[in-house]
Tab-separated table of N, CA, C and O in Angstrom:
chain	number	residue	atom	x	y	z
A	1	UNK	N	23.460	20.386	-5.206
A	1	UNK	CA	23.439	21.816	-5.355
A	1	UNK	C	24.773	22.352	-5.870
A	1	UNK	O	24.863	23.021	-6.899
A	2	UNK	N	25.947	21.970	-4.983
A	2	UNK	CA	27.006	22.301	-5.822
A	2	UNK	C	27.262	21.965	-7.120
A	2	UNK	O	28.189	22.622	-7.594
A	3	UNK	N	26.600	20.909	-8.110
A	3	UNK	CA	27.177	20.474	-8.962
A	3	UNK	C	25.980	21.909	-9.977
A	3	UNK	O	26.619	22.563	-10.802
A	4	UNK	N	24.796	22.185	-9.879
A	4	UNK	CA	23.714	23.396	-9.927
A	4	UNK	C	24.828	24.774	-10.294
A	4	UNK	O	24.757	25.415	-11.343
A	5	UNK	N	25.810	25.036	-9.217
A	5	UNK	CA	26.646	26.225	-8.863
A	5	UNK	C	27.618	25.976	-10.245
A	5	UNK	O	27.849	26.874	-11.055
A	6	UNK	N	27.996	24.968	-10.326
A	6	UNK	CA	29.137	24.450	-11.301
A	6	UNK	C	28.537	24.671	-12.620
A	6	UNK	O	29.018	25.702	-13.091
A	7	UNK	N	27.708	24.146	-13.390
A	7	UNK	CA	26.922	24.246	-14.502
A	7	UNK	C	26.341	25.752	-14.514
A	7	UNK	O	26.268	26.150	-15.676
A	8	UNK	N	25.884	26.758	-13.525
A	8	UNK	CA	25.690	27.999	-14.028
A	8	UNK	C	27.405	28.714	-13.881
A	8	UNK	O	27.607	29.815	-14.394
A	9	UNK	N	28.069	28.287	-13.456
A	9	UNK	CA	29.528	28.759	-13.977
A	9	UNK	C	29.903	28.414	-15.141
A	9	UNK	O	30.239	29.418	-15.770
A	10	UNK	N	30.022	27.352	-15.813
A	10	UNK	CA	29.987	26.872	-17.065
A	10	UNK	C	28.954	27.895	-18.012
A	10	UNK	O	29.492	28.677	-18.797
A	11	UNK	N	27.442	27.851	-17.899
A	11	UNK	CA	26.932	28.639	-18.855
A	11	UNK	C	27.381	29.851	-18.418
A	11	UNK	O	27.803	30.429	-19.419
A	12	UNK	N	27.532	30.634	-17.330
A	12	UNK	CA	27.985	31.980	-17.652
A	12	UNK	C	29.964	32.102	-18.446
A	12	UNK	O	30.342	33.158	-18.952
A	13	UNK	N	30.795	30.984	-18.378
A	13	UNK	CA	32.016	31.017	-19.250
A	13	UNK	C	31.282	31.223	-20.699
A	13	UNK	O	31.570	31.991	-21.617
A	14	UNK	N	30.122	30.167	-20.559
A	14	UNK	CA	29.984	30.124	-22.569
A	14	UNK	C	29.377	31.586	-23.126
A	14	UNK	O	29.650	32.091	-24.215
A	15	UNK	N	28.422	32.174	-22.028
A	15	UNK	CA	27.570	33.273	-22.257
A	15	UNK	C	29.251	34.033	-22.333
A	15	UNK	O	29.907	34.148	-23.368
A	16	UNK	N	29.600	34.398	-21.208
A	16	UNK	CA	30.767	35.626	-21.498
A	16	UNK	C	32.324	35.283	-22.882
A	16	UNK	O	33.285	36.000	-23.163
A	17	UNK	N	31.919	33.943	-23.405
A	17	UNK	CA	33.026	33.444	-24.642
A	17	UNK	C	32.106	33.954	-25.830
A	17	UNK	O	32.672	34.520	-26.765
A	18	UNK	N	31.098	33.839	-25.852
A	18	UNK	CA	29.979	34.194	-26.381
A	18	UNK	C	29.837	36.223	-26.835
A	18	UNK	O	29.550	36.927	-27.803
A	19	UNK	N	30.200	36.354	-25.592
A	19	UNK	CA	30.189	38.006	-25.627
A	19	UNK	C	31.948	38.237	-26.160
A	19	UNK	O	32.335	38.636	-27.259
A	20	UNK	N	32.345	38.043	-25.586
A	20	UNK	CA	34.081	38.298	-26.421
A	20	UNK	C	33.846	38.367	-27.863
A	20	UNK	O	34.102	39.408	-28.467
A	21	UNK	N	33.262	37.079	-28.608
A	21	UNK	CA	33.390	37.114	-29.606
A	21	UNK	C	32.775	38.088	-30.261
A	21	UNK	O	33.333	38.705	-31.168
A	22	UNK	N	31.287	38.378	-29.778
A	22	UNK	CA	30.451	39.278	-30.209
A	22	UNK	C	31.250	41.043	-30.166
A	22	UNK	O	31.039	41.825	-31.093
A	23	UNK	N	32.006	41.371	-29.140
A	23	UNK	CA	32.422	42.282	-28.886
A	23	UNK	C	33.983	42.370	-29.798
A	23	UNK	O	34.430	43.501	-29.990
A	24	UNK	N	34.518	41.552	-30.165
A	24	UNK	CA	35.737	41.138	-31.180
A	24	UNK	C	34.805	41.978	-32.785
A	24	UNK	O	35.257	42.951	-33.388
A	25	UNK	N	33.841	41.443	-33.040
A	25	UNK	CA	33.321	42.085	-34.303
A	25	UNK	C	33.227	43.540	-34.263
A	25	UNK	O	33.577	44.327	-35.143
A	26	UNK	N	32.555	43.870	-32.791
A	26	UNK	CA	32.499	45.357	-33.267
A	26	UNK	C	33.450	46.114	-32.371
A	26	UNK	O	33.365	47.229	-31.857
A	27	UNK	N	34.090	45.473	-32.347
A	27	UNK	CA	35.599	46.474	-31.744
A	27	UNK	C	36.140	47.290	-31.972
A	27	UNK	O	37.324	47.294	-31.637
A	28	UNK	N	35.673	48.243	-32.552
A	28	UNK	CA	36.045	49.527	-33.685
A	28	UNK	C	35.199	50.253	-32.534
A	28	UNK	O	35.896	50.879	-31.736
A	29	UNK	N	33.735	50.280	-32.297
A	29	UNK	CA	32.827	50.553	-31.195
A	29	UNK	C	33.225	50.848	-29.827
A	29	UNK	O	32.608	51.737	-29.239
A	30	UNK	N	34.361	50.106	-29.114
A	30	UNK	CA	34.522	50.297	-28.122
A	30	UNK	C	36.012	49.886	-27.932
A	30	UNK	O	36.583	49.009	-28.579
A	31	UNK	N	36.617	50.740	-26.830
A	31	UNK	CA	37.800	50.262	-27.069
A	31	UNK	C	38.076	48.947	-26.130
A	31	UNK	O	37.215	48.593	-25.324
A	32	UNK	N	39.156	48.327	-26.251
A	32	UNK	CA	39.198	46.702	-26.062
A	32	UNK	C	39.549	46.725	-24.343
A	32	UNK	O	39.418	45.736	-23.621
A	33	UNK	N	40.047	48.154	-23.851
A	33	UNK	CA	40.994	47.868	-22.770
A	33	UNK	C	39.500	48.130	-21.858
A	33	UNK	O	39.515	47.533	-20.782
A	34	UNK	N	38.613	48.689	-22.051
A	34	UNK	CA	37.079	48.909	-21.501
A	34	UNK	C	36.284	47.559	-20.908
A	34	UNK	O	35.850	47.216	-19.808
A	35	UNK	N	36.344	46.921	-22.409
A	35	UNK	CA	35.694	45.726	-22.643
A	35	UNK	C	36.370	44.349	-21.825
A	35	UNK	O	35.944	43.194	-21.806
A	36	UNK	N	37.649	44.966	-21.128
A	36	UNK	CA	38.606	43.559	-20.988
A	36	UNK	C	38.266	43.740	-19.379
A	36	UNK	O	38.132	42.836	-18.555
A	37	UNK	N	38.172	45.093	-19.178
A	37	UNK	CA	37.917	45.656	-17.682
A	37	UNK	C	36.309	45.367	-17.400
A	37	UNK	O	36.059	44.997	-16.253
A	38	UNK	N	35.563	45.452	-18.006
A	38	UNK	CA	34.137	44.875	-18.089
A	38	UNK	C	34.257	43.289	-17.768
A	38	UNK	O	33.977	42.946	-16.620
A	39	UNK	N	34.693	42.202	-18.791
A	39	UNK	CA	34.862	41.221	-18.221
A	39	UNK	C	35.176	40.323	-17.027
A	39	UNK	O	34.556	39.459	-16.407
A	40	UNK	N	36.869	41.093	-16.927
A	40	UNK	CA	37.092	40.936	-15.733
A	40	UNK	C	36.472	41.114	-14.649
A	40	UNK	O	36.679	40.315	-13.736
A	41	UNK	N	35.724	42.000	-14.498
A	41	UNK	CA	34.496	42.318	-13.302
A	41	UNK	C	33.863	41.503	-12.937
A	41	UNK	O	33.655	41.202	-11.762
A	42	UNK	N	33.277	40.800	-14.289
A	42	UNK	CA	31.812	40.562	-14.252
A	42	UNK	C	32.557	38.992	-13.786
A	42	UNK	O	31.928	38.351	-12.943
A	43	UNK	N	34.034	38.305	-14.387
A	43	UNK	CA	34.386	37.276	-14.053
A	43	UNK	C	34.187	37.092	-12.272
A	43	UNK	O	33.536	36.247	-11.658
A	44	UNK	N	35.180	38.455	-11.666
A	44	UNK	CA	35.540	38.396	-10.460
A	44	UNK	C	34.052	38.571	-9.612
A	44	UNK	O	33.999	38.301	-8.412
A	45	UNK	N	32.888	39.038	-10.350
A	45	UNK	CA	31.679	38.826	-9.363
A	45	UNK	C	31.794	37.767	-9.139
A	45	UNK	O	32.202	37.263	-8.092
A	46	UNK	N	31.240	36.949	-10.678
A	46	UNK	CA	30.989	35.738	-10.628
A	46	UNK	C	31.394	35.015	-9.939
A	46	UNK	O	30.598	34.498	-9.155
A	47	UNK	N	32.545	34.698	-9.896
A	47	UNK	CA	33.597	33.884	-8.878
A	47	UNK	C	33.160	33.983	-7.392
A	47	UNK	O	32.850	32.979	-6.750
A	48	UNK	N	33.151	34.954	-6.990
A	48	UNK	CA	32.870	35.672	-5.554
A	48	UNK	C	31.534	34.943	-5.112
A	48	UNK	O	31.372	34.204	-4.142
A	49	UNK	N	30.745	35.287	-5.941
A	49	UNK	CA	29.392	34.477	-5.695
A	49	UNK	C	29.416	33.010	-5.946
A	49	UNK	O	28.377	32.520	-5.505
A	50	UNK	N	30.312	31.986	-6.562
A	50	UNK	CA	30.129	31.411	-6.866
A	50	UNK	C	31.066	30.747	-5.629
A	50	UNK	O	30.769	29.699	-5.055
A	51	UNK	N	32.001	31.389	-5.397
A	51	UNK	CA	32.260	31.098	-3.368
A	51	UNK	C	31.534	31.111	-2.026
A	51	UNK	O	31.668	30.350	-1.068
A	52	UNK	N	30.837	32.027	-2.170
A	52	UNK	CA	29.804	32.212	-1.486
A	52	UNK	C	29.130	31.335	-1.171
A	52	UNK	O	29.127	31.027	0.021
A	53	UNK	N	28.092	30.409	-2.353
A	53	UNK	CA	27.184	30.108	-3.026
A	53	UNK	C	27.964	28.498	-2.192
A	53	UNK	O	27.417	27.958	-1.231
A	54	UNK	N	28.929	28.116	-2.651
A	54	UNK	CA	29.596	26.602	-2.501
A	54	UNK	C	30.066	26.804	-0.858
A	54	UNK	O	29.949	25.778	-0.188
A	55	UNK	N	30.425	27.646	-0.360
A	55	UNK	CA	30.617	27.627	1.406
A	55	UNK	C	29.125	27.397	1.851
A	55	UNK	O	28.862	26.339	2.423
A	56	UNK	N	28.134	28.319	1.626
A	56	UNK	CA	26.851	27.901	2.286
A	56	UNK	C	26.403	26.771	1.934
A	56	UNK	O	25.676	26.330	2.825
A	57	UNK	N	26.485	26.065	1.037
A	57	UNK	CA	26.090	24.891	0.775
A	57	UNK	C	26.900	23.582	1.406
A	57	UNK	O	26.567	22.397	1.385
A	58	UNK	N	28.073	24.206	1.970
A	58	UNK	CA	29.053	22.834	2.431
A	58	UNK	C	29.238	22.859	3.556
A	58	UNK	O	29.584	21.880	4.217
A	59	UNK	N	28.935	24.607	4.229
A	59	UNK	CA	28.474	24.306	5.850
A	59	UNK	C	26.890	23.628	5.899
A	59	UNK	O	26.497	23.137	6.957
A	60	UNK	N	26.169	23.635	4.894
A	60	UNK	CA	24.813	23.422	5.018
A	60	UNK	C	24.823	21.777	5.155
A	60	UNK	O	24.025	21.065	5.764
A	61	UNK	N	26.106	21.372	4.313
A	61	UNK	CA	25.830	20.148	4.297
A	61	UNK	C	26.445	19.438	5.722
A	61	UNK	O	25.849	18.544	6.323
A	62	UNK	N	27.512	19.906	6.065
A	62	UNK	CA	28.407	19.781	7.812
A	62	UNK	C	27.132	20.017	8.804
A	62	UNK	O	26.938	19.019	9.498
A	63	UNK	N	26.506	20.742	8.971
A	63	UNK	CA	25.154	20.627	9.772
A	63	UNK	C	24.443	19.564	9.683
A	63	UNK	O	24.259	18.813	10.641
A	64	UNK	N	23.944	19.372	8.475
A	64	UNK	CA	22.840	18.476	8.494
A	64	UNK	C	23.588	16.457	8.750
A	64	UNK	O	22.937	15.459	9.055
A	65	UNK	N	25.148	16.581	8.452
A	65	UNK	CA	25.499	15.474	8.580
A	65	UNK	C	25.761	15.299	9.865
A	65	UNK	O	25.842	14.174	10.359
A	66	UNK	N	25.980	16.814	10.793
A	66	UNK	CA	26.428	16.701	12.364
A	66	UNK	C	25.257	16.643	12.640
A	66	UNK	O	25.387	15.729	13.454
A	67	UNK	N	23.679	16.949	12.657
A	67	UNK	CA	22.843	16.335	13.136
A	67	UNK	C	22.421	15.132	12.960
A	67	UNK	O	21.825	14.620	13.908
A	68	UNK	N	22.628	14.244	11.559
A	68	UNK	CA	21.874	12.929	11.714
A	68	UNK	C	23.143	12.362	12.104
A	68	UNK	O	23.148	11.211	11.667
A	69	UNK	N	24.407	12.647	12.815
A	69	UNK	CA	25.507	11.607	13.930
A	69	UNK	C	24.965	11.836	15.486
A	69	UNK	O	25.026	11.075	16.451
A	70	UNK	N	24.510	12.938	15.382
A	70	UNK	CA	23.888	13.238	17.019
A	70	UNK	C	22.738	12.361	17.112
A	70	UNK	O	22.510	11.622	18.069
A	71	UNK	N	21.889	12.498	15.873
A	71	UNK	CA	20.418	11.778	15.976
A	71	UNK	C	20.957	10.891	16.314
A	71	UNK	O	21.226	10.683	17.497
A	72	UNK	N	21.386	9.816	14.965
A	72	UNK	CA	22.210	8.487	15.432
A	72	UNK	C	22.790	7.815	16.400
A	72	UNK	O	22.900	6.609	16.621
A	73	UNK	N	23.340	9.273	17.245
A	73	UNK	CA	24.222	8.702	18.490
A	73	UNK	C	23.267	8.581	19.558
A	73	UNK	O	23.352	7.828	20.528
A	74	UNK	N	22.526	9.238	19.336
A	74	UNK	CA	21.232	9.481	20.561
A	74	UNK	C	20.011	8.229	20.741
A	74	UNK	O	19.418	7.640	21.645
A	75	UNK	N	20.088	8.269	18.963
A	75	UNK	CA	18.902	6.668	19.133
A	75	UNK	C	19.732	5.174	19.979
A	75	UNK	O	19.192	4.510	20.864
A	76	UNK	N	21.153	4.923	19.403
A	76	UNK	CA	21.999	3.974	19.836
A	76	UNK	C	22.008	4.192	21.159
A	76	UNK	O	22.013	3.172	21.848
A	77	UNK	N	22.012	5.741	21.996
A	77	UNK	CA	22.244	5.618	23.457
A	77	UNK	C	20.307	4.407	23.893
A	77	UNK	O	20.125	3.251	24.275
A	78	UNK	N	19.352	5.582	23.531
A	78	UNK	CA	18.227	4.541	23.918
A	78	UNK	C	18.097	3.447	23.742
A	78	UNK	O	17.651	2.623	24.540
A	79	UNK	N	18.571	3.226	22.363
A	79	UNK	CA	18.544	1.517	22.560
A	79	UNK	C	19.327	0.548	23.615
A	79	UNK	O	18.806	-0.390	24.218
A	80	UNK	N	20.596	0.940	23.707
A	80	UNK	CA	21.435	0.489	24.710
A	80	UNK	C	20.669	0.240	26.086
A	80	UNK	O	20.475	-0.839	26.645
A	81	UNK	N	20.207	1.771	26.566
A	81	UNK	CA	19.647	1.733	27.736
A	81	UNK	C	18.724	0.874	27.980
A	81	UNK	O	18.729	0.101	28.938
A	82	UNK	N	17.229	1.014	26.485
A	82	UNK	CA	16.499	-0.208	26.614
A	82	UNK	C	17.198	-1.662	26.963
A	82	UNK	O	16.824	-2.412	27.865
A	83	UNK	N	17.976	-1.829	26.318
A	83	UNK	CA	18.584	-3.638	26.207
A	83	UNK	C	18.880	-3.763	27.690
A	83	UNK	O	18.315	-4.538	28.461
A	84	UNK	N	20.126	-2.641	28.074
A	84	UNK	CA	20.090	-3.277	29.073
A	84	UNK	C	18.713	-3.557	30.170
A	84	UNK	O	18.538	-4.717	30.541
A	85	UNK	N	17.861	-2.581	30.612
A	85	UNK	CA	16.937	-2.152	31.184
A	85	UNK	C	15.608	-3.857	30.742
A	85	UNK	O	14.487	-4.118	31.179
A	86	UNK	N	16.263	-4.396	30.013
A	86	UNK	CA	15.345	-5.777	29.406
A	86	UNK	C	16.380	-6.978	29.990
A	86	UNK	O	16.027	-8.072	30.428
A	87	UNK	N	17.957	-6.387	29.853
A	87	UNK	CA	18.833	-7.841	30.444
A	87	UNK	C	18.301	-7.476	32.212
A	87	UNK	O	17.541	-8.315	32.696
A	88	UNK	N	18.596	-6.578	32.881
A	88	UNK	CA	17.977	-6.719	33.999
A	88	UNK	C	16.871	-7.118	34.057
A	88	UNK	O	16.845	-8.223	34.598
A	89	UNK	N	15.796	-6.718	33.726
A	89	UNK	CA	14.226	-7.681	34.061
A	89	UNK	C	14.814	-9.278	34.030
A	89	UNK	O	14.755	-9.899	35.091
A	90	UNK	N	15.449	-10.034	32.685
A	90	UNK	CA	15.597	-11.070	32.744
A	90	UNK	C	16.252	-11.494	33.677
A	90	UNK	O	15.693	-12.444	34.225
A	91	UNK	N	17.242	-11.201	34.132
A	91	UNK	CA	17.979	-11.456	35.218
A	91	UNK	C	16.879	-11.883	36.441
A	91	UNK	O	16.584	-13.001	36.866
A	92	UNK	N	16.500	-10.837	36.745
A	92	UNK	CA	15.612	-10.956	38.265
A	92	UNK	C	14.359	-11.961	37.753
A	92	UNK	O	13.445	-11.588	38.489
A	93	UNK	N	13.935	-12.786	37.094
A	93	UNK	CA	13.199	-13.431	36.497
A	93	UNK	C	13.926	-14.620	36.743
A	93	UNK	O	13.278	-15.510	37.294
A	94	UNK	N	15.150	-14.867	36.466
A	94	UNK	CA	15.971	-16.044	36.512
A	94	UNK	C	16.247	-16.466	37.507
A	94	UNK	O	16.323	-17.634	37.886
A	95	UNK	N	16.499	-15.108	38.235
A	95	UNK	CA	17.002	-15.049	40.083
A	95	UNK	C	15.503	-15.759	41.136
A	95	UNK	O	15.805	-16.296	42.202
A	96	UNK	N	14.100	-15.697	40.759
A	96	UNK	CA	13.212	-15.754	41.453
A	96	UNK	C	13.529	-17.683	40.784
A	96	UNK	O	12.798	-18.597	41.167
């Protein structure tokens, strides 16, 4: 998913390099200090969301890795308990 977040940052650089240039032609139209303040905006959303976007996804991923160590730790406790709970039977088997 993060690498998803990364590539629509990339197409929105090419889309907004894309618009510079387009806005460079008719720059007579608007003045430049407008257009630079427009960008910048739309950069600093972007960004913002694109923080956003990479924290929920990396606590998302810290969850799901702290549950399959709990799972993990939890199956290893049962097994343990089984084994031993099987070395005792053998024991008292040996003992008779």
């Amino acid at each position: 998913m993060f690498t998803l977040t990364i590539k629509k940052s990339v197409q929105m650089s090419v889309l907004l390099g894309a618009l510079v240039g387009s806005v460079a032609v008719h720059a007579e139209a608007a003045p430049i200090s407008d257009v630079v303040g427009t960008i910048e905006q739309t950069l600093t959303t972007q960004t913002q969301e694109m923080l956003v976007s990479a924290k929920r996804e990396f606590v998302m991923s810290l969850q799901a890795q702290l549950a399959e160590s709990i799972y993990d730790f939890n199956s290893q406790l049962s097994l343990s308990a089984e084994n031993e709970g099987e070395s005792a039977s053998a024991d008292e088997y040996s003992a008779k």
